[in-house]
Amino acid sequence: YSAKDAKTGVVMYDPQTLVHQPNRLLLLGDLRRALERQDELALYYQPKVGLNVDRLCGVEALVRWNHPVRGMVSPAEFVPIAESTGLINRLTVHVLALALRQARSWLDAGHEIPVAVNLSPRCLLEPTLLDTVRDLLTRHGVPARLLRLEVTETAVMGNPTLALETLTGLHRQGVRLAIDDYGTGYSSMAYLKKLPVDELKVDRSFILNMTASDNDAILVRSAIDLGHNLGLTVVAEGVETAEHVDALRLLGCDIAQGYHFARPMPAAEVVAWLRASGRETRVAV
Ligand code: C2E
Ligand code: MG
Ligand code: MG
Ligand code: MG
């Protein structure tokens, strides 16, 4: 399913052929069915916590698939399958709808909680995305500023012109945008400057080693400085220890997300977590 270039040794990876792998083919059929029935897919929510003022800054919605036979299937496994077959657009609409319905129900309970949804590369090239987002915001009665969309640099650089157009359209609607997994893709600083993004999320691989490796600490520091110089809010993902928190605070990082604060959890647990953690339920947006 991959071909190795004899001269360079580089493994070429063709997403189109992924569907021919038996396991993937089975999962693909099951995913299609799951999207029709809509009862196996759910969202978990992971808090993002302010490092200056200790409060909830929002949550990231992470899709979970409770497969009837296989149990929990990781999004790292099925999102790429959806992405390589075009099923991703239906998955994304479903996730957006669930996330906005949840944001609305938190609003009704008196909690203004911004919700972030991940967008796959292919969605960024989907001409109907702008209308879909606008319709869903209206239908669920959620102000655009409470929706955050996360995209990776690689997704943007795949088709910079079209991506810029889509992101600009979303931003005009009032939706906030984040660059996800910053540092792992091939980044173009020139482009980063042009993009109407509000937030830079430093990839968890750099946070993981920042207290042990000087190189990773330097990378995190420069990502934070770059973000701030571009006027962006900087979020560290994969914050697992109190040492990470201290180091990030010293570097001036704005927001943290990770197991140290909370694992992704069902919506019903979020407000309880908020109360138990003693953080404000009214968030600044
Ligand atoms: P991501 O957007 O970078 O999301 C963060 C991932 O890191 C999540 O994995 C989260 O559970 C995990 N994580 C958070 N804190 C920690 C920590 O302290 N330590 C460690 N080791 N991990 C932590 P998850 O939920 O398995 O999702 C994996 C990826 O799948 C996401 O990475 C995102 O790219 C994708 N994904 C998830 N949900 C969706 C979705 O609804 N749509 C799309 N297109 N992609 C999604
Ligand atoms: Mg994300
Ligand atoms: Mg991320
Ligand atoms: Mg990541």
mmCIF file of C-alpha atoms in Angstrom, residues 16-281:
data_model
loop_
_atom_site.group_PDB
_atom_site.id
_atom_site.type_symbol
_atom_site.label_atom_id
_atom_site.label_comp_id
_atom_site.label_asym_id
_atom_site.label_seq_id
_atom_site.Cartn_x
_atom_site.Cartn_y
_atom_site.Cartn_z
ATOM 1 C CA GLN A 16 -6.412 6.425 -2.647
ATOM 2 C CA THR A 17 -5.113 2.902 -2.141
ATOM 3 C CA LEU A 18 -5.888 2.872 1.565
ATOM 4 C CA VAL A 19 -9.406 1.667 0.873
ATOM 5 C CA HIS A 20 -8.026 -1.562 -0.553
ATOM 6 C CA GLN A 21 -6.664 -2.676 2.773
ATOM 7 C CA PRO A 22 -9.213 -5.168 4.093
ATOM 8 C CA ASN A 23 -9.382 -3.727 7.601
ATOM 9 C CA ARG A 24 -9.826 -0.224 6.280
ATOM 10 C CA LEU A 25 -12.461 -1.349 3.838
ATOM 11 C CA LEU A 26 -14.461 -2.939 6.652
ATOM 12 C CA LEU A 27 -14.101 0.122 8.824
ATOM 13 C CA LEU A 28 -15.125 2.328 5.906
ATOM 14 C CA GLY A 29 -18.388 0.439 5.469
ATOM 15 C CA ASP A 30 -19.048 0.587 9.205
ATOM 16 C CA LEU A 31 -18.287 4.300 9.302
ATOM 17 C CA ARG A 32 -20.700 4.973 6.481
ATOM 18 C CA ARG A 33 -23.384 3.113 8.413
ATOM 19 C CA ALA A 34 -22.461 4.887 11.649
ATOM 20 C CA LEU A 35 -22.896 8.241 9.917
ATOM 21 C CA GLU A 36 -26.330 7.224 8.700
ATOM 22 C CA ARG A 37 -27.524 5.920 12.038
ATOM 23 C CA GLN A 38 -25.659 8.557 14.018
ATOM 24 C CA ASP A 39 -25.771 6.755 17.346
ATOM 25 C CA GLU A 40 -22.212 5.443 17.563
ATOM 26 C CA LEU A 41 -20.396 8.735 17.123
ATOM 27 C CA ALA A 42 -20.092 11.085 20.077
ATOM 28 C CA LEU A 43 -17.972 14.048 21.052
ATOM 29 C CA TYR A 44 -15.680 14.285 24.041
ATOM 30 C CA TYR A 45 -14.611 17.716 25.225
ATOM 31 C CA GLN A 46 -11.203 18.709 26.577
ATOM 32 C CA PRO A 47 -10.846 21.950 28.573
ATOM 33 C CA LYS A 48 -8.386 24.690 27.624
ATOM 34 C CA VAL A 49 -7.192 26.562 30.681
ATOM 35 C CA GLY A 50 -5.721 30.091 30.960
ATOM 36 C CA LEU A 51 -2.164 30.241 32.334
ATOM 37 C CA ASN A 52 -2.328 33.897 33.424
ATOM 38 C CA VAL A 53 -5.821 33.951 34.831
ATOM 39 C CA ASP A 54 -6.876 30.506 35.975
ATOM 40 C CA ARG A 55 -10.105 30.083 34.052
ATOM 41 C CA LEU A 56 -11.685 27.964 31.350
ATOM 42 C CA CYS A 57 -10.966 29.437 27.908
ATOM 43 C CA GLY A 58 -12.985 26.918 25.954
ATOM 44 C CA VAL A 59 -13.096 23.242 25.076
ATOM 45 C CA GLU A 60 -11.920 21.211 22.086
ATOM 46 C CA ALA A 61 -14.451 18.754 20.661
ATOM 47 C CA LEU A 62 -12.839 15.386 19.857
ATOM 48 C CA VAL A 63 -14.845 12.768 18.008
ATOM 49 C CA ARG A 64 -15.224 9.265 19.475
ATOM 50 C CA TRP A 65 -16.528 6.193 17.692
ATOM 51 C CA ASN A 66 -18.014 3.487 19.830
ATOM 52 C CA HIS A 67 -17.983 0.611 17.360
ATOM 53 C CA PRO A 68 -20.494 -2.172 18.195
ATOM 54 C CA VAL A 69 -17.851 -4.907 17.830
ATOM 55 C CA ARG A 70 -14.447 -3.227 18.051
ATOM 56 C CA GLY A 71 -15.256 -0.904 20.939
ATOM 57 C CA MET A 72 -13.704 2.549 20.912
ATOM 58 C CA VAL A 73 -11.971 3.295 17.616
ATOM 59 C CA SER A 74 -9.522 6.193 17.776
ATOM 60 C CA PRO A 75 -10.054 9.218 15.521
ATOM 61 C CA ALA A 76 -6.384 8.804 14.608
ATOM 62 C CA GLU A 77 -7.558 5.605 12.885
ATOM 63 C CA PHE A 78 -10.893 6.514 11.295
ATOM 64 C CA VAL A 79 -10.513 10.228 10.492
ATOM 65 C CA PRO A 80 -7.798 9.439 7.894
ATOM 66 C CA ILE A 81 -10.111 6.810 6.347
ATOM 67 C CA ALA A 82 -12.914 9.349 6.143
ATOM 68 C CA GLU A 83 -10.467 11.893 4.749
ATOM 69 C CA SER A 84 -9.205 9.603 2.000
ATOM 70 C CA THR A 85 -12.687 8.684 0.789
ATOM 71 C CA GLY A 86 -14.589 11.936 0.936
ATOM 72 C CA LEU A 87 -16.749 10.725 3.820
ATOM 73 C CA ILE A 88 -15.011 13.433 5.829
ATOM 74 C CA ASN A 89 -17.488 16.102 4.768
ATOM 75 C CA ARG A 90 -20.408 14.217 6.259
ATOM 76 C CA LEU A 91 -18.397 13.450 9.374
ATOM 77 C CA THR A 92 -17.506 17.119 9.756
ATOM 78 C CA VAL A 93 -21.090 18.315 9.362
ATOM 79 C CA HIS A 94 -22.152 15.770 11.970
ATOM 80 C CA VAL A 95 -19.397 16.846 14.387
ATOM 81 C CA LEU A 96 -20.170 20.537 13.859
ATOM 82 C CA ALA A 97 -23.850 19.941 14.532
ATOM 83 C CA LEU A 98 -23.137 17.990 17.735
ATOM 84 C CA ALA A 99 -20.658 20.610 18.962
ATOM 85 C CA LEU A 100 -23.012 23.524 18.290
ATOM 86 C CA ARG A 101 -25.959 21.768 19.871
ATOM 87 C CA GLN A 102 -23.787 21.279 22.956
ATOM 88 C CA ALA A 103 -22.594 24.905 22.951
ATOM 89 C CA ARG A 104 -26.260 25.959 22.839
ATOM 90 C CA SER A 105 -27.211 23.717 25.704
ATOM 91 C CA TRP A 106 -24.327 25.102 27.811
ATOM 92 C CA LEU A 107 -25.551 28.626 26.940
ATOM 93 C CA ASP A 108 -29.039 27.691 28.084
ATOM 94 C CA ALA A 109 -27.529 26.533 31.370
ATOM 95 C CA GLY A 110 -25.701 29.870 31.751
ATOM 96 C CA HIS A 111 -22.239 28.831 30.538
ATOM 97 C CA GLU A 112 -20.584 30.613 27.639
ATOM 98 C CA ILE A 113 -18.106 27.987 26.528
ATOM 99 C CA PRO A 114 -16.282 28.431 23.202
ATOM 100 C CA VAL A 115 -16.079 25.115 21.368
ATOM 101 C CA ALA A 116 -13.279 24.188 18.955
ATOM 102 C CA VAL A 117 -13.813 21.706 16.111
ATOM 103 C CA ASN A 118 -11.044 20.141 14.004
ATOM 104 C CA LEU A 119 -11.205 20.612 10.245
ATOM 105 C CA SER A 120 -9.498 18.108 7.962
ATOM 106 C CA PRO A 121 -7.493 19.336 4.963
ATOM 107 C CA ARG A 122 -10.208 18.262 2.562
ATOM 108 C CA CYS A 123 -12.886 20.326 4.348
ATOM 109 C CA LEU A 124 -10.830 23.438 3.841
ATOM 110 C CA LEU A 125 -11.181 22.919 0.092
ATOM 111 C CA GLU A 126 -14.916 22.259 0.229
ATOM 112 C CA PRO A 127 -16.762 25.164 -1.414
ATOM 113 C CA THR A 128 -19.930 24.568 0.637
ATOM 114 C CA LEU A 129 -18.140 24.841 3.997
ATOM 115 C CA LEU A 130 -18.933 28.543 4.475
ATOM 116 C CA ASP A 131 -22.667 28.055 3.932
ATOM 117 C CA THR A 132 -22.708 24.913 6.042
ATOM 118 C CA VAL A 133 -21.093 26.680 8.994
ATOM 119 C CA ARG A 134 -23.368 29.704 8.681
ATOM 120 C CA ASP A 135 -26.494 27.519 8.479
ATOM 121 C CA LEU A 136 -25.482 25.394 11.455
ATOM 122 C CA LEU A 137 -24.700 28.450 13.608
ATOM 123 C CA THR A 138 -28.128 29.900 12.785
ATOM 124 C CA ARG A 139 -29.972 26.643 13.233
ATOM 125 C CA HIS A 140 -28.460 26.058 16.667
ATOM 126 C CA GLY A 141 -28.608 29.690 17.769
ATOM 127 C CA VAL A 142 -24.931 29.928 18.669
ATOM 128 C CA PRO A 143 -22.986 33.202 18.207
ATOM 129 C CA ALA A 144 -20.142 32.706 15.698
ATOM 130 C CA ARG A 145 -17.530 33.899 18.202
ATOM 131 C CA LEU A 146 -18.178 30.772 20.295
ATOM 132 C CA LEU A 147 -17.085 28.510 17.430
ATOM 133 C CA ARG A 148 -13.375 27.849 16.884
ATOM 134 C CA LEU A 149 -12.070 25.875 13.926
ATOM 135 C CA GLU A 150 -8.662 24.179 14.037
ATOM 136 C CA VAL A 151 -6.645 23.567 10.878
ATOM 137 C CA THR A 152 -3.084 22.358 10.380
ATOM 138 C CA GLU A 153 -0.376 24.187 8.460
ATOM 139 C CA THR A 154 -0.111 21.219 6.115
ATOM 140 C CA ALA A 155 -3.816 21.524 5.281
ATOM 141 C CA VAL A 156 -3.347 25.191 4.477
ATOM 142 C CA MET A 157 -0.184 24.712 2.429
ATOM 143 C CA GLY A 158 -1.833 22.018 0.284
ATOM 144 C CA ASN A 159 -3.704 24.759 -1.515
ATOM 145 C CA PRO A 160 -2.765 28.099 0.053
ATOM 146 C CA THR A 161 -4.927 30.254 -2.208
ATOM 147 C CA LEU A 162 -8.151 28.318 -1.684
ATOM 148 C CA ALA A 163 -7.427 27.806 2.017
ATOM 149 C CA LEU A 164 -6.883 31.528 2.502
ATOM 150 C CA GLU A 165 -10.179 32.229 0.772
ATOM 151 C CA THR A 166 -12.102 29.762 2.965
ATOM 152 C CA LEU A 167 -10.454 30.920 6.186
ATOM 153 C CA THR A 168 -11.093 34.571 5.326
ATOM 154 C CA GLY A 169 -14.767 33.785 4.701
ATOM 155 C CA LEU A 170 -15.077 31.975 8.021
ATOM 156 C CA HIS A 171 -13.298 34.760 9.847
ATOM 157 C CA ARG A 172 -15.655 37.348 8.328
ATOM 158 C CA GLN A 173 -18.550 35.380 9.790
ATOM 159 C CA GLY A 174 -16.931 35.867 13.188
ATOM 160 C CA VAL A 175 -15.643 32.311 13.620
ATOM 161 C CA ARG A 176 -12.237 32.126 15.358
ATOM 162 C CA LEU A 177 -9.464 30.109 13.744
ATOM 163 C CA ALA A 178 -6.512 28.179 15.125
ATOM 164 C CA ILE A 179 -3.420 26.598 13.602
ATOM 165 C CA ASP A 180 -3.269 23.098 15.111
ATOM 166 C CA ASP A 181 -0.183 20.941 15.755
ATOM 167 C CA TYR A 182 2.094 23.906 15.079
ATOM 168 C CA GLY A 183 5.684 22.866 14.386
ATOM 169 C CA THR A 184 4.960 19.479 12.811
ATOM 170 C CA GLY A 185 3.968 20.581 9.315
ATOM 171 C CA TYR A 186 6.058 22.453 6.867
ATOM 172 C CA SER A 187 5.349 25.972 7.871
ATOM 173 C CA SER A 188 5.700 29.085 5.895
ATOM 174 C CA MET A 189 6.034 32.116 8.107
ATOM 175 C CA ALA A 190 5.098 34.308 5.169
ATOM 176 C CA TYR A 191 1.775 32.494 4.962
ATOM 177 C CA LEU A 192 1.151 32.376 8.656
ATOM 178 C CA LYS A 193 1.282 36.171 8.622
ATOM 179 C CA LYS A 194 -1.341 36.343 5.882
ATOM 180 C CA LEU A 195 -3.807 33.931 7.465
ATOM 181 C CA PRO A 196 -6.689 35.390 9.483
ATOM 182 C CA VAL A 197 -5.972 33.076 12.428
ATOM 183 C CA ASP A 198 -6.368 33.974 16.099
ATOM 184 C CA GLU A 199 -4.621 31.117 17.821
ATOM 185 C CA LEU A 200 -1.471 29.029 17.504
ATOM 186 C CA LYS A 201 -1.502 25.572 19.090
ATOM 187 C CA VAL A 202 2.009 24.271 19.701
ATOM 188 C CA ASP A 203 2.147 20.530 19.012
ATOM 189 C CA ARG A 204 2.264 18.243 22.003
ATOM 190 C CA SER A 205 5.454 16.496 20.820
ATOM 191 C CA PHE A 206 7.413 19.653 21.693
ATOM 192 C CA ILE A 207 5.697 20.139 25.037
ATOM 193 C CA LEU A 208 6.322 16.494 25.958
ATOM 194 C CA ASN A 209 10.112 16.948 25.952
ATOM 195 C CA MET A 210 10.464 20.616 26.753
ATOM 196 C CA THR A 211 11.542 20.048 30.349
ATOM 197 C CA ALA A 212 14.074 17.366 29.325
ATOM 198 C CA SER A 213 15.396 18.637 26.014
ATOM 199 C CA ASP A 214 16.905 22.093 25.481
ATOM 200 C CA ASN A 215 16.144 21.878 21.782
ATOM 201 C CA ASP A 216 12.449 21.313 22.400
ATOM 202 C CA ALA A 217 12.394 24.083 25.002
ATOM 203 C CA ILE A 218 13.919 26.427 22.416
ATOM 204 C CA LEU A 219 11.330 25.340 19.848
ATOM 205 C CA VAL A 220 8.489 26.003 22.268
ATOM 206 C CA ARG A 221 9.944 29.369 23.207
ATOM 207 C CA SER A 222 10.323 30.455 19.586
ATOM 208 C CA ALA A 223 6.810 29.255 18.702
ATOM 209 C CA ILE A 224 5.394 31.300 21.591
ATOM 210 C CA ASP A 225 7.386 34.374 20.563
ATOM 211 C CA LEU A 226 6.408 33.976 16.916
ATOM 212 C CA GLY A 227 2.746 33.652 17.860
ATOM 213 C CA HIS A 228 2.867 36.724 20.061
ATOM 214 C CA ASN A 229 4.715 38.744 17.422
ATOM 215 C CA LEU A 230 1.906 37.905 15.013
ATOM 216 C CA GLY A 231 -0.667 38.954 17.613
ATOM 217 C CA LEU A 232 -1.926 35.404 18.217
ATOM 218 C CA THR A 233 -3.017 33.649 21.372
ATOM 219 C CA VAL A 234 -0.653 30.737 22.005
ATOM 220 C CA VAL A 235 -1.972 27.406 23.275
ATOM 221 C CA ALA A 236 0.227 24.517 24.417
ATOM 222 C CA GLU A 237 -1.267 21.060 23.794
ATOM 223 C CA GLY A 238 -0.332 17.873 25.606
ATOM 224 C CA VAL A 239 0.424 19.594 28.917
ATOM 225 C CA GLU A 240 0.860 16.629 31.226
ATOM 226 C CA THR A 241 2.804 17.808 34.293
ATOM 227 C CA ALA A 242 3.131 20.685 36.755
ATOM 228 C CA GLU A 243 6.675 21.192 35.396
ATOM 229 C CA HIS A 244 5.233 21.802 31.932
ATOM 230 C CA VAL A 245 2.845 24.354 33.415
ATOM 231 C CA ASP A 246 5.641 26.213 35.238
ATOM 232 C CA ALA A 247 7.911 26.244 32.192
ATOM 233 C CA LEU A 248 5.118 27.410 29.887
ATOM 234 C CA ARG A 249 4.064 30.144 32.292
ATOM 235 C CA LEU A 250 7.667 31.419 32.428
ATOM 236 C CA LEU A 251 7.731 31.547 28.627
ATOM 237 C CA GLY A 252 4.515 33.585 28.579
ATOM 238 C CA CYS A 253 2.297 30.930 26.986
ATOM 239 C CA ASP A 254 -1.364 31.996 27.218
ATOM 240 C CA ILE A 255 -3.388 28.789 27.375
ATOM 241 C CA ALA A 256 -2.761 25.122 28.154
ATOM 242 C CA GLN A 257 -4.597 21.928 27.262
ATOM 243 C CA GLY A 258 -3.649 18.466 28.402
ATOM 244 C CA TYR A 259 -4.000 15.593 30.832
ATOM 245 C CA HIS A 260 -2.535 17.689 33.675
ATOM 246 C CA PHE A 261 -5.778 19.671 33.692
ATOM 247 C CA ALA A 262 -8.244 17.195 32.245
ATOM 248 C CA ARG A 263 -8.645 14.389 29.757
ATOM 249 C CA PRO A 264 -11.285 14.695 27.057
ATOM 250 C CA MET A 265 -14.654 13.910 28.716
ATOM 251 C CA PRO A 266 -18.321 13.527 27.846
ATOM 252 C CA ALA A 267 -20.232 16.818 27.739
ATOM 253 C CA ALA A 268 -22.188 15.934 30.871
ATOM 254 C CA GLU A 269 -18.973 15.944 32.925
ATOM 255 C CA VAL A 270 -17.677 19.322 31.791
ATOM 256 C CA VAL A 271 -19.706 21.547 34.097
ATOM 257 C CA ALA A 272 -19.054 19.254 37.058
ATOM 258 C CA TRP A 273 -15.315 19.410 36.286
ATOM 259 C CA LEU A 274 -15.537 23.179 36.111
ATOM 260 C CA ARG A 275 -17.225 23.377 39.515
ATOM 261 C CA ALA A 276 -14.843 20.888 41.116
ATOM 262 C CA SER A 277 -11.791 22.699 39.732
ATOM 263 C CA GLY A 278 -13.019 25.970 41.224
ATOM 264 C CA ARG A 279 -12.664 27.764 37.903
ATOM 265 C CA GLU A 280 -15.036 30.418 36.671
ATOM 266 C CA THR A 281 -17.986 29.228 34.678
#
